[in-house]
Short mmCIF file of C-alpha atoms and ligand atoms in Angstrom, two decimals:
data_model
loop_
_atom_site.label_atom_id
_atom_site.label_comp_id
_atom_site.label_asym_id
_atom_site.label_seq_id
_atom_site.Cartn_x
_atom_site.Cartn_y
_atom_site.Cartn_z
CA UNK A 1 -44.37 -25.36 46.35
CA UNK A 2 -40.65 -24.16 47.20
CA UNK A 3 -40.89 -22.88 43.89
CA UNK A 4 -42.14 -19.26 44.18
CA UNK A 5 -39.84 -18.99 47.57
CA UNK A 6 -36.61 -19.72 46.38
CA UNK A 7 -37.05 -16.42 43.81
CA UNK A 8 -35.33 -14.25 46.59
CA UNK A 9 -32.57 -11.60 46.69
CA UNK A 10 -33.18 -8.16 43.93
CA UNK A 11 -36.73 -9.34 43.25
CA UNK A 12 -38.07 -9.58 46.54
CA UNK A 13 -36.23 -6.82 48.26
CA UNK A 14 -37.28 -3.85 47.98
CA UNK A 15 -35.49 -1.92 45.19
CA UNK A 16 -34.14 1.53 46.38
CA UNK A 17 -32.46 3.01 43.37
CA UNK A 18 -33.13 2.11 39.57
CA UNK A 19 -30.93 3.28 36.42
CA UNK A 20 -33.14 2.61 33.68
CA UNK A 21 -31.63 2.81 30.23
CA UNK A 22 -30.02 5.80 31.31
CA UNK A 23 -28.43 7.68 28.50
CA UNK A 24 -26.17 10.69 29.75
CA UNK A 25 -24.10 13.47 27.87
CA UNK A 26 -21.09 16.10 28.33
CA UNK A 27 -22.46 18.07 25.72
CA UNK A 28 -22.22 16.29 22.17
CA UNK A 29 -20.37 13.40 23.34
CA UNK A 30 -22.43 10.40 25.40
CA UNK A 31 -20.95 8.69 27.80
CA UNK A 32 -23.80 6.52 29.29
CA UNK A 33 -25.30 4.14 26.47
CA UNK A 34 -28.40 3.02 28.11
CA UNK A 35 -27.24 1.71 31.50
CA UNK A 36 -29.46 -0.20 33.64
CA UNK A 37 -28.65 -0.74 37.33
CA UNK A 38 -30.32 -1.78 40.52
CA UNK A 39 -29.59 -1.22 44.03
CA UNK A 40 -31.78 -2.79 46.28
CA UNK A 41 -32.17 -1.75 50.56
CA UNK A 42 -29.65 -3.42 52.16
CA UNK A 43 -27.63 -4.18 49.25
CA UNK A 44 -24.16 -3.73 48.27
CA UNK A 45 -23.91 -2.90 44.21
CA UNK A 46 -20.32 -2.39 43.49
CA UNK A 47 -19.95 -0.90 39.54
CA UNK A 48 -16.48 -1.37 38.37
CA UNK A 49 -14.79 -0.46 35.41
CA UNK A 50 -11.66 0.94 33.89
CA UNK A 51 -10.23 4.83 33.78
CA UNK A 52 -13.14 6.84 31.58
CA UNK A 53 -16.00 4.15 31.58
CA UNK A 54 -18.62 6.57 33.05
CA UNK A 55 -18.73 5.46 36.53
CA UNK A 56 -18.98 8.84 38.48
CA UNK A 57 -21.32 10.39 35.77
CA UNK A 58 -23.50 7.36 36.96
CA UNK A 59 -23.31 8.24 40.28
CA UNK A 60 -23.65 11.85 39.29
CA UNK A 61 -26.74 10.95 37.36
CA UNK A 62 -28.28 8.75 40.34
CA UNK A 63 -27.52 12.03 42.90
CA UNK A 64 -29.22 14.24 40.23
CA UNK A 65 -26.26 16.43 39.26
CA UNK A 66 -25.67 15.47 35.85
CA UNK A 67 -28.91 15.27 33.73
CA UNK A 68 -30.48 12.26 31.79
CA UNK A 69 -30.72 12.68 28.27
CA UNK A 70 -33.00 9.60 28.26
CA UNK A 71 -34.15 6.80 30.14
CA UNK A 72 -35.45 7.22 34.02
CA UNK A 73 -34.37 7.33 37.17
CA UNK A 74 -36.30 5.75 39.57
CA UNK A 75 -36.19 6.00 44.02
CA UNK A 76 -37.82 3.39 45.65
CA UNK A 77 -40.17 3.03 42.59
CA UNK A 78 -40.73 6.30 41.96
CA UNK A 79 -40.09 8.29 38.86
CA UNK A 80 -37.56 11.01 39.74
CA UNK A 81 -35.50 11.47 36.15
CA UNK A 82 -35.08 15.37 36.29
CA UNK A 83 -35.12 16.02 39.70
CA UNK A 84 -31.86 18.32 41.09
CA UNK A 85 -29.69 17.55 43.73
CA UNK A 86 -31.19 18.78 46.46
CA UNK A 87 -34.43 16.79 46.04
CA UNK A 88 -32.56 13.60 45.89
CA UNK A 89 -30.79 14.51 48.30
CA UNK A 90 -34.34 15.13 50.63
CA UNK A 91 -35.73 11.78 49.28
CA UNK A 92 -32.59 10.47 51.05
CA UNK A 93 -29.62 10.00 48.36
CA UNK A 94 -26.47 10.69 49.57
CA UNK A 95 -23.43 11.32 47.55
CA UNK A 96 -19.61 11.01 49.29
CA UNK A 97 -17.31 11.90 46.39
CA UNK A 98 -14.33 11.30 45.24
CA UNK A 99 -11.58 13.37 46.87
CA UNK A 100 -13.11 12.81 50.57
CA UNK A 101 -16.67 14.92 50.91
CA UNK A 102 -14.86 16.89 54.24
CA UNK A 103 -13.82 20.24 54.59
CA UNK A 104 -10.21 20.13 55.12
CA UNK A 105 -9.65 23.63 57.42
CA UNK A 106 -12.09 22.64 59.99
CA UNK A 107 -12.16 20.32 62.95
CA UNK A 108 -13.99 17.21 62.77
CA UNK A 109 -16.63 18.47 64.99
CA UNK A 110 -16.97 21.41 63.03
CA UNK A 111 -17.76 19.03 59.83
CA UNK A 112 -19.95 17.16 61.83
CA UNK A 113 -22.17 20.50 63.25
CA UNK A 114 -22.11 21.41 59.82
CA UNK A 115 -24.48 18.81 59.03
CA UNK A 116 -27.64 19.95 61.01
CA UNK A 117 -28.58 21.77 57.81
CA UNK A 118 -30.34 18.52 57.11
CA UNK A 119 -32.57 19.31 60.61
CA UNK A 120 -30.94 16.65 62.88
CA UNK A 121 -29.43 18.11 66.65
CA UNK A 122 -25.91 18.08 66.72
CA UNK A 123 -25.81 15.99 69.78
CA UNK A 124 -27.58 13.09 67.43
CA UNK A 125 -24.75 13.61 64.59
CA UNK A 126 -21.95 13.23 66.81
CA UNK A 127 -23.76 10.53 68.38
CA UNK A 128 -24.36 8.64 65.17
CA UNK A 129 -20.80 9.40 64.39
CA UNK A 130 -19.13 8.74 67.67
CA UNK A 131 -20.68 5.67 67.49
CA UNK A 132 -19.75 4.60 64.04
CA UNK A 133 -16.12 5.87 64.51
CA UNK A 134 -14.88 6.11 67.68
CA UNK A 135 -11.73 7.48 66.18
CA UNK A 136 -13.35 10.68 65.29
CA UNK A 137 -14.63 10.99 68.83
CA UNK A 138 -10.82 11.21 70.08
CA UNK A 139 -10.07 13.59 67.40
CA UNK A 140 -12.96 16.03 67.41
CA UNK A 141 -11.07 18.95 67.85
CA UNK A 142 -8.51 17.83 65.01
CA UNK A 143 -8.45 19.88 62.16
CA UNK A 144 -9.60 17.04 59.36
CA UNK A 145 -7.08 17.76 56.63
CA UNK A 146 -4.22 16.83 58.98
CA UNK A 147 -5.74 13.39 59.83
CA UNK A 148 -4.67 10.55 57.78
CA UNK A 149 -6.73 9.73 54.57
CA UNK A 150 -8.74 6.66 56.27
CA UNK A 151 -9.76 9.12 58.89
CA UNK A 152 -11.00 11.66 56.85
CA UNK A 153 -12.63 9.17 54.83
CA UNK A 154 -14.30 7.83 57.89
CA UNK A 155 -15.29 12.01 58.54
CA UNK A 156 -16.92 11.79 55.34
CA UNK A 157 -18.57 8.77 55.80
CA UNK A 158 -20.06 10.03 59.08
CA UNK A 159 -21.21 13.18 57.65
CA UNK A 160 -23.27 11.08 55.14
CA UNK A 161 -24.86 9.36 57.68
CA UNK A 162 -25.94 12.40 59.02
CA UNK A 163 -28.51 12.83 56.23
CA UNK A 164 -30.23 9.05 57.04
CA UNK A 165 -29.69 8.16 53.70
CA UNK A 166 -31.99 5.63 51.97
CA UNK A 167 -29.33 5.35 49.38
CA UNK A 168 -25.68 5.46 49.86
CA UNK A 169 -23.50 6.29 46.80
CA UNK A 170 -19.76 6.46 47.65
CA UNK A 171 -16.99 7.10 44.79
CA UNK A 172 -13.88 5.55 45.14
CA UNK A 173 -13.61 5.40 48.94
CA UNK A 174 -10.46 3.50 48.66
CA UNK A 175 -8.27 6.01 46.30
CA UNK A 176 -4.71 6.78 47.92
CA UNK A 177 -5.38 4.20 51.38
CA UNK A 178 -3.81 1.56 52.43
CA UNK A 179 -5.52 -2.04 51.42
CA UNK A 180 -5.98 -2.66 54.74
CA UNK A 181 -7.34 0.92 55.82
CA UNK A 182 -9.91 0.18 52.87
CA UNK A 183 -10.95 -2.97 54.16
CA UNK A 184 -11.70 -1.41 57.50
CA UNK A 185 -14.01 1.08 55.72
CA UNK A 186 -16.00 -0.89 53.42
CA UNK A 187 -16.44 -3.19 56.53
CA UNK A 188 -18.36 -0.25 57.89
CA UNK A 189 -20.12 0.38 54.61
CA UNK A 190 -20.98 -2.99 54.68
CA UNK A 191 -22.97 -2.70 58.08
CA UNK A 192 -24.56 0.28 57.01
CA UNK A 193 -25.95 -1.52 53.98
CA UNK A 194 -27.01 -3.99 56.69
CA UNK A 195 -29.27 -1.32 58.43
CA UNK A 196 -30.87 -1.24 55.48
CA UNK A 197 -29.58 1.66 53.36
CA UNK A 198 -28.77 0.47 49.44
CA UNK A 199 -25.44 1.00 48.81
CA UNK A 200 -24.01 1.71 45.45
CA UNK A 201 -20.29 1.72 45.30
CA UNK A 202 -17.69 3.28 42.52
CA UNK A 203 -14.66 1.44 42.14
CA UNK A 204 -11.86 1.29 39.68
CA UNK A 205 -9.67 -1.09 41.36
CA UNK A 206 -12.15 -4.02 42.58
CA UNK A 207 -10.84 -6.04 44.67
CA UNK A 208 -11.84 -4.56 48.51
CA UNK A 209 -15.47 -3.44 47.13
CA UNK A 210 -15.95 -7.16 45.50
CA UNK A 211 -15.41 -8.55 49.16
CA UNK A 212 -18.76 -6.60 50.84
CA UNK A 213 -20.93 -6.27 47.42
CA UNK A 214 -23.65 -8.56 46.87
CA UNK A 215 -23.66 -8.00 43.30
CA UNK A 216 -21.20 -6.39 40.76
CA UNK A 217 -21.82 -4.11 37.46
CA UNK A 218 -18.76 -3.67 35.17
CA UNK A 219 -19.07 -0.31 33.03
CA UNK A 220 -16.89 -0.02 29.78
CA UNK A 221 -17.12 2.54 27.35
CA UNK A 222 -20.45 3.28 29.14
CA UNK A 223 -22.17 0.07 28.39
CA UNK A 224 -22.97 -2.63 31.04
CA UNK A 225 -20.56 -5.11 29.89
CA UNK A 226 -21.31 -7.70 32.94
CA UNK A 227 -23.33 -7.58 35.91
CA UNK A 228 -23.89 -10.53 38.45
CA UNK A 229 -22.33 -12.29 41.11
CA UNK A 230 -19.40 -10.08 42.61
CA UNK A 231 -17.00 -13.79 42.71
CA UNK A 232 -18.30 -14.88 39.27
CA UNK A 233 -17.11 -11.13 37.78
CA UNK A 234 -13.41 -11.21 39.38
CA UNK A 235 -12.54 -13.29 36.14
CA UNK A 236 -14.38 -10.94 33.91
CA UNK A 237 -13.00 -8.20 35.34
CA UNK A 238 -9.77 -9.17 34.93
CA UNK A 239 -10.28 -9.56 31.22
CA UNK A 240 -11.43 -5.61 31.02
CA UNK A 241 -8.82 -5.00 32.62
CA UNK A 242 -5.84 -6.43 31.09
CA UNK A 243 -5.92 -3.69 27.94
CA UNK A 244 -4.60 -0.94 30.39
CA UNK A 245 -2.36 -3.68 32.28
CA UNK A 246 1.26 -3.03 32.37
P1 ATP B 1 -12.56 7.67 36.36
O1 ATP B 1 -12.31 6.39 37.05
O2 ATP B 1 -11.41 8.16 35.57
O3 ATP B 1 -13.17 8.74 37.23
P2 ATP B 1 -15.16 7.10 35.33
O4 ATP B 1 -15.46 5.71 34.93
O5 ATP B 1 -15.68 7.58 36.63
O6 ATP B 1 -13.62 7.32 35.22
P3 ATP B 1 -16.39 9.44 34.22
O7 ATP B 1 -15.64 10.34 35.13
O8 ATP B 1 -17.84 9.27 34.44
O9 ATP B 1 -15.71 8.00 34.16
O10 ATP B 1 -16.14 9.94 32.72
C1 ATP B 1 -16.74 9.31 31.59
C2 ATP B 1 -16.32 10.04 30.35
O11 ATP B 1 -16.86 11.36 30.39
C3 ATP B 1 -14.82 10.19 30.20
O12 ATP B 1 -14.50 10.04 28.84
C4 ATP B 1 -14.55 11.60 30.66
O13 ATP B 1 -13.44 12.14 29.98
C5 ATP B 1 -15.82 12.31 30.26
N1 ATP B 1 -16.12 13.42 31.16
C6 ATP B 1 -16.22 13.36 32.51
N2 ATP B 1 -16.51 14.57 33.03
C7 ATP B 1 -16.59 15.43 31.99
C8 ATP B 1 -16.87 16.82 31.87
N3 ATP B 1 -17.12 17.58 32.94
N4 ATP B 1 -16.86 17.36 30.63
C9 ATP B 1 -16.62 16.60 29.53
N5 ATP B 1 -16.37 15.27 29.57
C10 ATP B 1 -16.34 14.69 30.78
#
């Protein structure tokens, strides 16, 4: 009788976000070989890989800014392979990119108010936000490129949840910051993935996104090389790894 219970996790949640087969181009030259990836609500996926692997053209692909040249893309079961940006973006995919998604010569505020293009009241961003980050709350009037790199990472998180995403896609939150200013943040991605919202995170260097993912993906060459549990892949990982090691 336990039998049919103890199939949990992926196959009974519900599955937000599905890469199936995807095949994807820069012109003549492919870079995605068929990749298959699921992100479930509430998950953490973190897809790792070396320099080059096709990582952010994934993400790209899953935010509909790059274009499948085969396979499907698929929201919360849905077929949505050709759909732009900004549809994705209404059936509540949210891409924070690499490079912090702020704008540098505006206050934090002003970020934030910028966000009620997607229909919510200001007072209900900066509530969200406030509440997320405190920080931001003390530096609202701070222009955002003069806070440190964590902070404006934080900004960009906050903006994101602005848009009540169903599906989170963040690239390389941790490039420049301190280990422990990473940890901090993917400790709040973490809880956000526990309000429900799948979370698919881009990562060269593994070791922060690893600690909050429930499951890992490692992309090389733009193949799926391993994908399972995040401890069970450190090893792997390592292996990939060790061809660009000094
Ligand atoms: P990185 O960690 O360096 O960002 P990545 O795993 O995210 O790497 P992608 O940025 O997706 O990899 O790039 C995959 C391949 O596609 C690389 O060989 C890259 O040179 C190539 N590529 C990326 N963007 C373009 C582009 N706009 N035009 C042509 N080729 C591109």
């Amino acid at each position: 009788m336990t039998e049919t219970r103890t199939v949990t996790t992926e196959s009974t949640t519900t599955t937000l976000l599905e890469l199936r087969a995807v095949r994807a181009a820069y012109d003549a030259i492919t870079v995605l070989h068929g990749v298959d990836l699921t992100v479930a609500a509430g998950r953490v996926l973190a897809l790792l890989g070396p320099n080059g692997a096709g990582k952010t053209t994934a993400l790209r692909v899953a935010a509909g800014i790059h274009p499948i040249a085969s396979g499907e893309l698929l929201l919360g079961g849905r077929v949505m392979s050709g759909a732009g940006p900004r549809d994705l973006a209404r059936a509540g995919v949210c891409l924070i990119p690499e490079g912090r998604g702020v704008f540098p010569n505006l206050t934090v505020r002003d970020n934030l108010w910028m966000m009620t293009c997607t229909g919510r009241p200001r007072a209900e961003i900066e509530e969200i936000a406030f509440a997320r980050f405190p920080i931001l709350k003390r530096r609202a009037e701070q222009i955002a490129g003069t806070m440190s790199g964590g902070e404006q990472q934080m900004l960009a998180l906050a903006r994101g949840l602005a848009t009540d995403p169903a599906v989170l896609l963040l690239d390389e939150l941790s490039m420049g910051l301190a280990p422990l200013v990473v940890g901090q943040l993917y400790e709040e991605v973490a809880e956000i993935a526990r309000r429900g919202v799948a979370v698919l995170i881009v990562e060269q260097f593994a070791a922060a996104a690893l600690d909050i993912a429930d499951r890992a993906a490692v992309l090389v060459r733009g193949r799926i090389a391993a994908q399972g549990d995040p401890d069970r892949l450190r090893d792997e990982l390592a292996a990939h790894y060790l061809g660009s090691a000094p």
